[in-house]
PDB file of C-alpha atoms in Angstrom:
ATOM      1  CA  ARG A   1      12.009  16.431  -0.239  1.00 72.00           C
ATOM      2  CA  LYS A   2      10.006  13.218  -0.600  1.00 81.00           C
ATOM      3  CA  GLU A   3       6.286  13.391   0.114  1.00 87.00           C
ATOM      4  CA  VAL A   4       6.591  10.750   2.823  1.00 93.00           C
ATOM      5  CA  GLU A   5       9.859   9.724   4.440  1.00 94.00           C
ATOM      6  CA  GLN A   6      10.656   6.790   6.661  1.00 96.00           C
ATOM      7  CA  ASP A   7      13.889   5.352   7.992  1.00 95.00           C
ATOM      8  CA  PRO A   8      14.107   1.973   6.231  1.00 94.00           C
ATOM      9  CA  GLY A   9      15.966   0.419   9.181  1.00 94.00           C
ATOM     10  CA  PRO A  10      16.330  -2.373  10.010  1.00 95.00           C
ATOM     11  CA  PHE A  11      15.541  -1.845  13.652  1.00 96.00           C
ATOM     12  CA  ASN A  12      16.785  -4.869  15.571  1.00 97.00           C
ATOM     13  CA  VAL A  13      15.264  -4.993  19.046  1.00 97.00           C
ATOM     14  CA  PRO A  14      15.101  -7.675  21.746  1.00 98.00           C
ATOM     15  CA  GLU A  15      11.827  -9.274  22.706  1.00 98.00           C
ATOM     16  CA  GLY A  16       9.989  -7.186  25.270  1.00 98.00           C
ATOM     17  CA  ALA A  17      11.556  -3.912  24.179  1.00 98.00           C
ATOM     18  CA  THR A  18       9.702  -0.759  23.257  1.00 98.00           C
ATOM     19  CA  VAL A  19      10.387   0.614  19.790  1.00 97.00           C
ATOM     20  CA  ALA A  20       9.173   3.732  17.987  1.00 97.00           C
ATOM     21  CA  PHE A  21       9.154   4.715  14.332  1.00 94.00           C
ATOM     22  CA  ASN A  22       8.569   8.120  12.848  1.00 96.00           C
ATOM     23  CA  CYS A  23       7.283   9.102   9.446  1.00 96.00           C
ATOM     24  CA  THR A  24       7.515  12.662   8.124  1.00 96.00           C
ATOM     25  CA  TYR A  25       5.305  14.127   5.418  1.00 94.00           C
ATOM     26  CA  SER A  26       5.717  17.231   3.300  1.00 92.00           C
ATOM     27  CA  ASN A  27       2.135  18.200   2.402  1.00 87.00           C
ATOM     28  CA  SER A  28       0.730  20.264   5.223  1.00 85.00           C
ATOM     29  CA  ALA A  29      -2.779  19.762   3.799  1.00 84.00           C
ATOM     30  CA  SER A  30      -2.637  16.029   4.487  1.00 84.00           C
ATOM     31  CA  GLN A  31      -5.662  14.867   6.397  1.00 83.00           C
ATOM     32  CA  SER A  32      -5.645  11.113   6.772  1.00 90.00           C
ATOM     33  CA  PHE A  33      -2.876   8.953   8.124  1.00 94.00           C
ATOM     34  CA  PHE A  34      -2.472   5.209   8.499  1.00 95.00           C
ATOM     35  CA  TRP A  35       0.035   2.593   9.541  1.00 97.00           C
ATOM     36  CA  TYR A  36       0.185  -0.670   7.619  1.00 97.00           C
ATOM     37  CA  ARG A  37       2.124  -3.814   8.386  1.00 98.00           C
ATOM     38  CA  GLN A  38       3.714  -5.812   5.571  1.00 97.00           C
ATOM     39  CA  ASP A  39       5.207  -9.243   6.090  1.00 96.00           C
ATOM     40  CA  CYS A  40       7.878 -10.499   3.717  1.00 93.00           C
ATOM     41  CA  ARG A  41       6.430 -11.202   0.261  1.00 90.00           C
ATOM     42  CA  LYS A  42       2.896 -10.481   1.446  1.00 94.00           C
ATOM     43  CA  GLU A  43       0.416  -7.679   0.930  1.00 96.00           C
ATOM     44  CA  PRO A  44       0.226  -4.666   3.276  1.00 97.00           C
ATOM     45  CA  LYS A  45      -2.424  -4.974   5.965  1.00 97.00           C
ATOM     46  CA  LEU A  46      -3.965  -2.095   7.844  1.00 96.00           C
ATOM     47  CA  LEU A  47      -2.563  -1.869  11.357  1.00 97.00           C
ATOM     48  CA  MET A  48      -4.286   1.291  12.519  1.00 96.00           C
ATOM     49  CA  SER A  49      -5.518   4.685  11.490  1.00 94.00           C
ATOM     50  CA  VAL A  50      -3.890   7.695  13.127  1.00 95.00           C
ATOM     51  CA  TYR A  51      -6.182  10.218  14.750  1.00 91.00           C
ATOM     52  CA  SER A  52      -5.376  13.795  15.694  1.00 89.00           C
ATOM     53  CA  SER A  53      -5.586  13.109  19.405  1.00 91.00           C
ATOM     54  CA  GLY A  54      -3.496   9.970  19.172  1.00 92.00           C
ATOM     55  CA  ASN A  55      -4.859   6.465  19.525  1.00 95.00           C
ATOM     56  CA  GLU A  56      -3.950   3.162  21.032  1.00 96.00           C
ATOM     57  CA  ASP A  57      -4.686  -0.420  20.104  1.00 96.00           C
ATOM     58  CA  GLY A  58      -3.287  -2.854  22.615  1.00 97.00           C
ATOM     59  CA  ARG A  59       0.503  -2.593  22.510  1.00 98.00           C
ATOM     60  CA  PHE A  60       0.440  -0.157  19.608  1.00 98.00           C
ATOM     61  CA  THR A  61       0.148   3.624  19.938  1.00 98.00           C
ATOM     62  CA  ALA A  62      -0.059   6.044  17.043  1.00 97.00           C
ATOM     63  CA  GLN A  63       0.527   9.777  17.325  1.00 97.00           C
ATOM     64  CA  LEU A  64       0.179  12.697  14.934  1.00 96.00           C
ATOM     65  CA  ASN A  65       2.203  15.900  15.216  1.00 95.00           C
ATOM     66  CA  ARG A  66       0.800  18.375  12.703  1.00 93.00           C
ATOM     67  CA  ALA A  67       3.133  21.197  13.681  1.00 94.00           C
ATOM     68  CA  SER A  68       6.207  19.154  12.839  1.00 94.00           C
ATOM     69  CA  GLN A  69       4.428  17.114  10.172  1.00 95.00           C
ATOM     70  CA  TYR A  70       5.138  13.631  11.349  1.00 95.00           C
ATOM     71  CA  ILE A  71       3.324  10.571  12.605  1.00 96.00           C
ATOM     72  CA  SER A  72       4.746   7.973  14.933  1.00 97.00           C
ATOM     73  CA  LEU A  73       4.123   4.361  15.860  1.00 98.00           C
ATOM     74  CA  LEU A  74       5.115   3.004  19.261  1.00 98.00           C
ATOM     75  CA  ILE A  75       5.203  -0.717  19.927  1.00 98.00           C
ATOM     76  CA  ARG A  76       5.456  -1.814  23.534  1.00 98.00           C
ATOM     77  CA  ASP A  77       6.538  -5.245  24.782  1.00 98.00           C
ATOM     78  CA  SER A  78       7.717  -6.332  21.326  1.00 98.00           C
ATOM     79  CA  LYS A  79       6.907  -9.874  20.246  1.00 98.00           C
ATOM     80  CA  LEU A  80       8.719 -12.030  17.727  1.00 98.00           C
ATOM     81  CA  SER A  81       5.542 -11.877  15.636  1.00 98.00           C
ATOM     82  CA  ASP A  82       5.892  -8.103  15.357  1.00 98.00           C
ATOM     83  CA  SER A  83       8.809  -8.597  12.959  1.00 98.00           C
ATOM     84  CA  ALA A  84       7.661  -7.012   9.711  1.00 97.00           C
ATOM     85  CA  THR A  85       7.928  -3.839   7.666  1.00 97.00           C
ATOM     86  CA  TYR A  86       5.757  -0.955   8.828  1.00 98.00           C
ATOM     87  CA  LEU A  87       4.482   1.412   6.141  1.00 97.00           C
ATOM     88  CA  CYS A  88       3.114   4.839   6.828  1.00 96.00           C
ATOM     89  CA  VAL A  89       0.451   6.189   4.508  1.00 94.00           C
ATOM     90  CA  VAL A  90      -0.583   9.804   4.038  1.00 93.00           C
ATOM     91  CA  LYS A  91      -3.630  11.056   2.201  1.00 87.00           C
ATOM     92  CA  PRO A  92      -4.402  14.645   1.220  1.00 75.00           C
ATOM     93  CA  SER A  93      -7.808  15.994   2.103  1.00 67.00           C
ATOM     94  CA  GLY A  94     -10.814  15.470  -0.065  1.00 60.00           C
ATOM     95  CA  GLY A  95     -12.239  12.972  -2.484  1.00 57.00           C
ATOM     96  CA  TYR A  96     -10.332  10.209  -4.161  1.00 59.00           C
ATOM     97  CA  GLN A  97      -6.933  11.804  -4.286  1.00 66.00           C
ATOM     98  CA  LYS A  98      -4.191   9.250  -4.239  1.00 74.00           C
ATOM     99  CA  VAL A  99      -2.461   8.271  -1.061  1.00 85.00           C
ATOM    100  CA  THR A 100       1.290   8.203  -0.668  1.00 89.00           C
ATOM    101  CA  PHE A 101       3.097   5.269   0.883  1.00 92.00           C
ATOM    102  CA  GLY A 102       6.353   5.508   2.722  1.00 94.00           C
ATOM    103  CA  ILE A 103       9.129   3.083   1.856  1.00 94.00           C
ATOM    104  CA  GLY A 104       8.553   1.257   5.127  1.00 96.00           C
ATOM    105  CA  THR A 105      10.608   0.625   8.253  1.00 97.00           C
ATOM    106  CA  LYS A 106      11.795  -2.905   8.815  1.00 97.00           C
ATOM    107  CA  LEU A 107      11.555  -4.255  12.350  1.00 98.00           C
ATOM    108  CA  GLN A 108      13.284  -7.420  13.485  1.00 98.00           C
ATOM    109  CA  VAL A 109      12.479  -8.602  17.001  1.00 98.00           C
ATOM    110  CA  ILE A 110      15.214 -10.834  18.334  1.00 97.00           C
ATOM    111  CA  PRO A 111      14.707 -13.621  20.928  1.00 95.00           C
TER     112      PRO A 111
ATOM    113  CA  ASP B   1     -16.113 -13.915   2.973  1.00 61.00           C
ATOM    114  CA  GLY B   2     -15.698 -10.399   1.627  1.00 69.00           C
ATOM    115  CA  GLY B   3     -12.347  -9.501   0.182  1.00 94.00           C
ATOM    116  CA  ILE B   4     -10.116  -8.740  -2.746  1.00 96.00           C
ATOM    117  CA  THR B   5      -8.914 -11.585  -4.946  1.00 97.00           C
ATOM    118  CA  GLN B   6      -5.920 -11.280  -7.219  1.00 98.00           C
ATOM    119  CA  SER B   7      -4.913 -13.901  -9.726  1.00 97.00           C
ATOM    120  CA  PRO B   8      -2.685 -15.478 -10.649  1.00 96.00           C
ATOM    121  CA  LYS B   9      -0.335 -15.480  -7.682  1.00 96.00           C
ATOM    122  CA  TYR B  10       2.694 -15.913  -9.967  1.00 96.00           C
ATOM    123  CA  LEU B  11       2.953 -14.961 -13.630  1.00 94.00           C
ATOM    124  CA  PHE B  12       5.709 -15.197 -16.189  1.00 92.00           C
ATOM    125  CA  ARG B  13       5.876 -13.005 -19.258  1.00 88.00           C
ATOM    126  CA  LYS B  14       7.732 -13.693 -22.454  1.00 88.00           C
ATOM    127  CA  GLU B  15       9.418 -10.970 -24.437  1.00 84.00           C
ATOM    128  CA  GLY B  16       6.888  -8.969 -26.463  1.00 86.00           C
ATOM    129  CA  GLN B  17       3.888 -10.480 -24.710  1.00 91.00           C
ATOM    130  CA  ASN B  18       0.980  -8.711 -23.037  1.00 94.00           C
ATOM    131  CA  VAL B  19      -0.282 -10.227 -19.813  1.00 95.00           C
ATOM    132  CA  THR B  20      -3.364  -9.422 -17.747  1.00 97.00           C
ATOM    133  CA  LEU B  21      -3.580  -9.482 -13.967  1.00 97.00           C
ATOM    134  CA  SER B  22      -6.985 -10.011 -12.458  1.00 98.00           C
ATOM    135  CA  CYS B  23      -8.427  -8.135  -9.466  1.00 98.00           C
ATOM    136  CA  GLU B  24     -11.930  -8.818  -8.146  1.00 98.00           C
ATOM    137  CA  GLN B  25     -13.556  -7.434  -4.999  1.00 97.00           C
ATOM    138  CA  ASN B  26     -16.878  -8.251  -3.359  1.00 96.00           C
ATOM    139  CA  LEU B  27     -16.710  -5.448  -0.798  1.00 94.00           C
ATOM    140  CA  ASN B  28     -18.915  -3.137  -2.861  1.00 93.00           C
ATOM    141  CA  HIS B  29     -16.107  -0.566  -2.841  1.00 93.00           C
ATOM    142  CA  ASP B  30     -16.244   2.256  -5.352  1.00 91.00           C
ATOM    143  CA  ALA B  31     -12.532   2.985  -5.681  1.00 91.00           C
ATOM    144  CA  MET B  32      -9.918   0.532  -6.877  1.00 94.00           C
ATOM    145  CA  TYR B  33      -6.157   0.894  -7.320  1.00 95.00           C
ATOM    146  CA  TRP B  34      -3.160  -0.835  -8.843  1.00 97.00           C
ATOM    147  CA  TYR B  35       0.300  -0.502  -7.321  1.00 97.00           C
ATOM    148  CA  ARG B  36       3.688  -1.830  -8.151  1.00 97.00           C
ATOM    149  CA  GLN B  37       6.249  -2.648  -5.460  1.00 96.00           C
ATOM    150  CA  ASP B  38       9.936  -3.088  -6.188  1.00 94.00           C
ATOM    151  CA  PRO B  39      12.595  -4.052  -3.627  1.00 85.00           C
ATOM    152  CA  GLY B  40      13.751  -1.057  -1.613  1.00 79.00           C
ATOM    153  CA  GLN B  41      10.980   1.156  -2.952  1.00 84.00           C
ATOM    154  CA  GLY B  42       7.584   2.130  -1.667  1.00 86.00           C
ATOM    155  CA  LEU B  43       4.361   1.289  -3.431  1.00 93.00           C
ATOM    156  CA  ARG B  44       3.954   3.257  -6.647  1.00 94.00           C
ATOM    157  CA  LEU B  45       0.542   3.945  -8.117  1.00 94.00           C
ATOM    158  CA  ILE B  46      -0.070   2.703 -11.648  1.00 96.00           C
ATOM    159  CA  TYR B  47      -3.776   3.434 -12.199  1.00 96.00           C
ATOM    160  CA  TYR B  48      -6.836   4.084 -10.086  1.00 93.00           C
ATOM    161  CA  SER B  49     -10.555   4.110 -10.665  1.00 93.00           C
ATOM    162  CA  GLN B  50     -13.164   5.999  -8.686  1.00 90.00           C
ATOM    163  CA  ILE B  51     -16.194   4.576 -10.421  1.00 90.00           C
ATOM    164  CA  VAL B  52     -17.251   2.206 -13.169  1.00 94.00           C
ATOM    165  CA  ASN B  53     -16.109   3.212 -16.663  1.00 95.00           C
ATOM    166  CA  ASP B  54     -13.706   5.793 -15.285  1.00 94.00           C
ATOM    167  CA  PHE B  55     -10.018   5.509 -14.441  1.00 95.00           C
ATOM    168  CA  GLN B  56      -7.028   7.799 -14.027  1.00 94.00           C
ATOM    169  CA  LYS B  57      -3.299   7.401 -14.579  1.00 95.00           C
ATOM    170  CA  GLY B  58      -1.112   7.203 -11.536  1.00 93.00           C
ATOM    171  CA  ASP B  59       2.574   8.001 -11.281  1.00 91.00           C
ATOM    172  CA  ILE B  60       3.896   5.181 -13.472  1.00 95.00           C
ATOM    173  CA  ALA B  61       1.142   4.367 -15.996  1.00 97.00           C
ATOM    174  CA  GLU B  62       3.378   3.998 -19.050  1.00 96.00           C
ATOM    175  CA  GLY B  63       3.316   0.452 -20.405  1.00 96.00           C
ATOM    176  CA  TYR B  64       0.141  -0.458 -18.522  1.00 97.00           C
ATOM    177  CA  SER B  65      -3.567  -0.355 -19.295  1.00 98.00           C
ATOM    178  CA  VAL B  66      -6.727  -0.968 -17.266  1.00 98.00           C
ATOM    179  CA  SER B  67     -10.478  -1.216 -17.652  1.00 98.00           C
ATOM    180  CA  ARG B  68     -13.361  -0.835 -15.218  1.00 98.00           C
ATOM    181  CA  GLU B  69     -16.414  -2.289 -16.868  1.00 97.00           C
ATOM    182  CA  LYS B  70     -17.841  -3.665 -13.624  1.00 97.00           C
ATOM    183  CA  LYS B  71     -17.693  -2.286 -10.103  1.00 96.00           C
ATOM    184  CA  GLU B  72     -16.127  -5.444  -8.742  1.00 97.00           C
ATOM    185  CA  SER B  73     -13.430  -5.902 -11.383  1.00 98.00           C
ATOM    186  CA  PHE B  74     -10.324  -3.867 -12.265  1.00 98.00           C
ATOM    187  CA  PRO B  75      -7.936  -5.878 -14.477  1.00 98.00           C
ATOM    188  CA  LEU B  76      -4.438  -4.601 -15.244  1.00 98.00           C
ATOM    189  CA  THR B  77      -2.684  -5.375 -18.530  1.00 97.00           C
ATOM    190  CA  VAL B  78       1.092  -5.202 -18.595  1.00 96.00           C
ATOM    191  CA  THR B  79       1.945  -4.511 -22.204  1.00 94.00           C
ATOM    192  CA  SER B  80       5.116  -5.260 -24.125  1.00 90.00           C
ATOM    193  CA  ALA B  81       5.894  -1.536 -23.877  1.00 89.00           C
ATOM    194  CA  GLN B  82       6.662  -2.005 -20.187  1.00 90.00           C
ATOM    195  CA  LYS B  83      10.349  -2.869 -20.402  1.00 88.00           C
ATOM    196  CA  ASN B  84      10.898  -3.664 -16.742  1.00 91.00           C
ATOM    197  CA  PRO B  85       7.759  -5.492 -15.626  1.00 93.00           C
ATOM    198  CA  THR B  86       9.312  -7.704 -12.958  1.00 94.00           C
ATOM    199  CA  ALA B  87       7.686  -6.616  -9.691  1.00 96.00           C
ATOM    200  CA  PHE B  88       5.076  -7.396  -7.072  1.00 97.00           C
ATOM    201  CA  TYR B  89       1.696  -6.032  -8.211  1.00 98.00           C
ATOM    202  CA  LEU B  90      -0.899  -5.118  -5.625  1.00 98.00           C
ATOM    203  CA  CYS B  91      -4.550  -4.296  -6.156  1.00 98.00           C
ATOM    204  CA  ALA B  92      -6.445  -2.337  -3.526  1.00 96.00           C
ATOM    205  CA  SER B  93      -9.939  -1.040  -2.995  1.00 94.00           C
ATOM    206  CA  ARG B  94     -11.494   1.539  -0.722  1.00 90.00           C
ATOM    207  CA  GLN B  95     -14.936   2.421   0.471  1.00 84.00           C
ATOM    208  CA  GLY B  96     -16.227   5.603  -1.072  1.00 70.00           C
ATOM    209  CA  SER B  97     -16.047   7.917   1.929  1.00 64.00           C
ATOM    210  CA  MET B  98     -13.061  10.204   1.936  1.00 61.00           C
ATOM    211  CA  ASN B  99     -10.887   9.054   4.757  1.00 75.00           C
ATOM    212  CA  GLN B 100     -11.248   5.305   4.679  1.00 84.00           C
ATOM    213  CA  PRO B 101      -8.107   3.172   4.350  1.00 89.00           C
ATOM    214  CA  GLN B 102      -7.333   0.969   1.375  1.00 91.00           C
ATOM    215  CA  HIS B 103      -7.477  -2.805   1.610  1.00 93.00           C
ATOM    216  CA  PHE B 104      -5.213  -4.990  -0.479  1.00 96.00           C
ATOM    217  CA  GLY B 105      -5.388  -8.236  -2.353  1.00 97.00           C
ATOM    218  CA  ASP B 106      -2.577 -10.715  -1.778  1.00 95.00           C
ATOM    219  CA  GLY B 107      -0.675  -9.655  -4.875  1.00 97.00           C
ATOM    220  CA  THR B 108       0.711 -11.078  -8.106  1.00 97.00           C
ATOM    221  CA  ARG B 109       4.419 -11.629  -8.694  1.00 96.00           C
ATOM    222  CA  LEU B 110       5.336 -11.026 -12.316  1.00 95.00           C
ATOM    223  CA  SER B 111       8.640 -12.127 -13.781  1.00 93.00           C
ATOM    224  CA  ILE B 112      10.171 -12.139 -17.236  1.00 87.00           C
ATOM    225  CA  LEU B 113      11.087 -15.463 -18.801  1.00 82.00           C
TER     226      LEU B 113
END
């Protein structure tokens, strides 16, 4: 099993739709979780951290399910500008241990 | 403005040549990282450094070398031993505390001539 798994998509959704992505991780000791956004041929940019109680930033909601070992990202009222690849990132606890990036889920918002 | 600067943006390597990718940050971050991204694959860690004069191999270090002589600089050399160097190379840095996210430079695209 891969350390971090994501459905690569693409997810094609109409403008205004709600879309959700999941990301599963295998290391139960993982402590830190993030979602990044990556536009085509650009660097990843931090979208949001994922907190245990779940967190929201405008149209974006992130959730963590430790029992089932997955994190999710919900995007409400999708905009054309949301089209990008969304990477989940998982970090084990402690120190400078390396993080693991998922392959990314591609989202295409259609007019 | 604070940030991470990678140069050059595009780089071409001839057969048997070593090339060096630059990464500079003025964020005063302790940790720095080099990743490689290939189409259809996630980011793979090449090397990372927690502190000046110290660095560790990542998952795919073969054919690469790094140095960390200054806190703000973490150059990556792609040696001739790296037989498939064509990729998008990303440098990242992170504040020292444990659970902070990484921040990326805008990358270098390396191709073989």
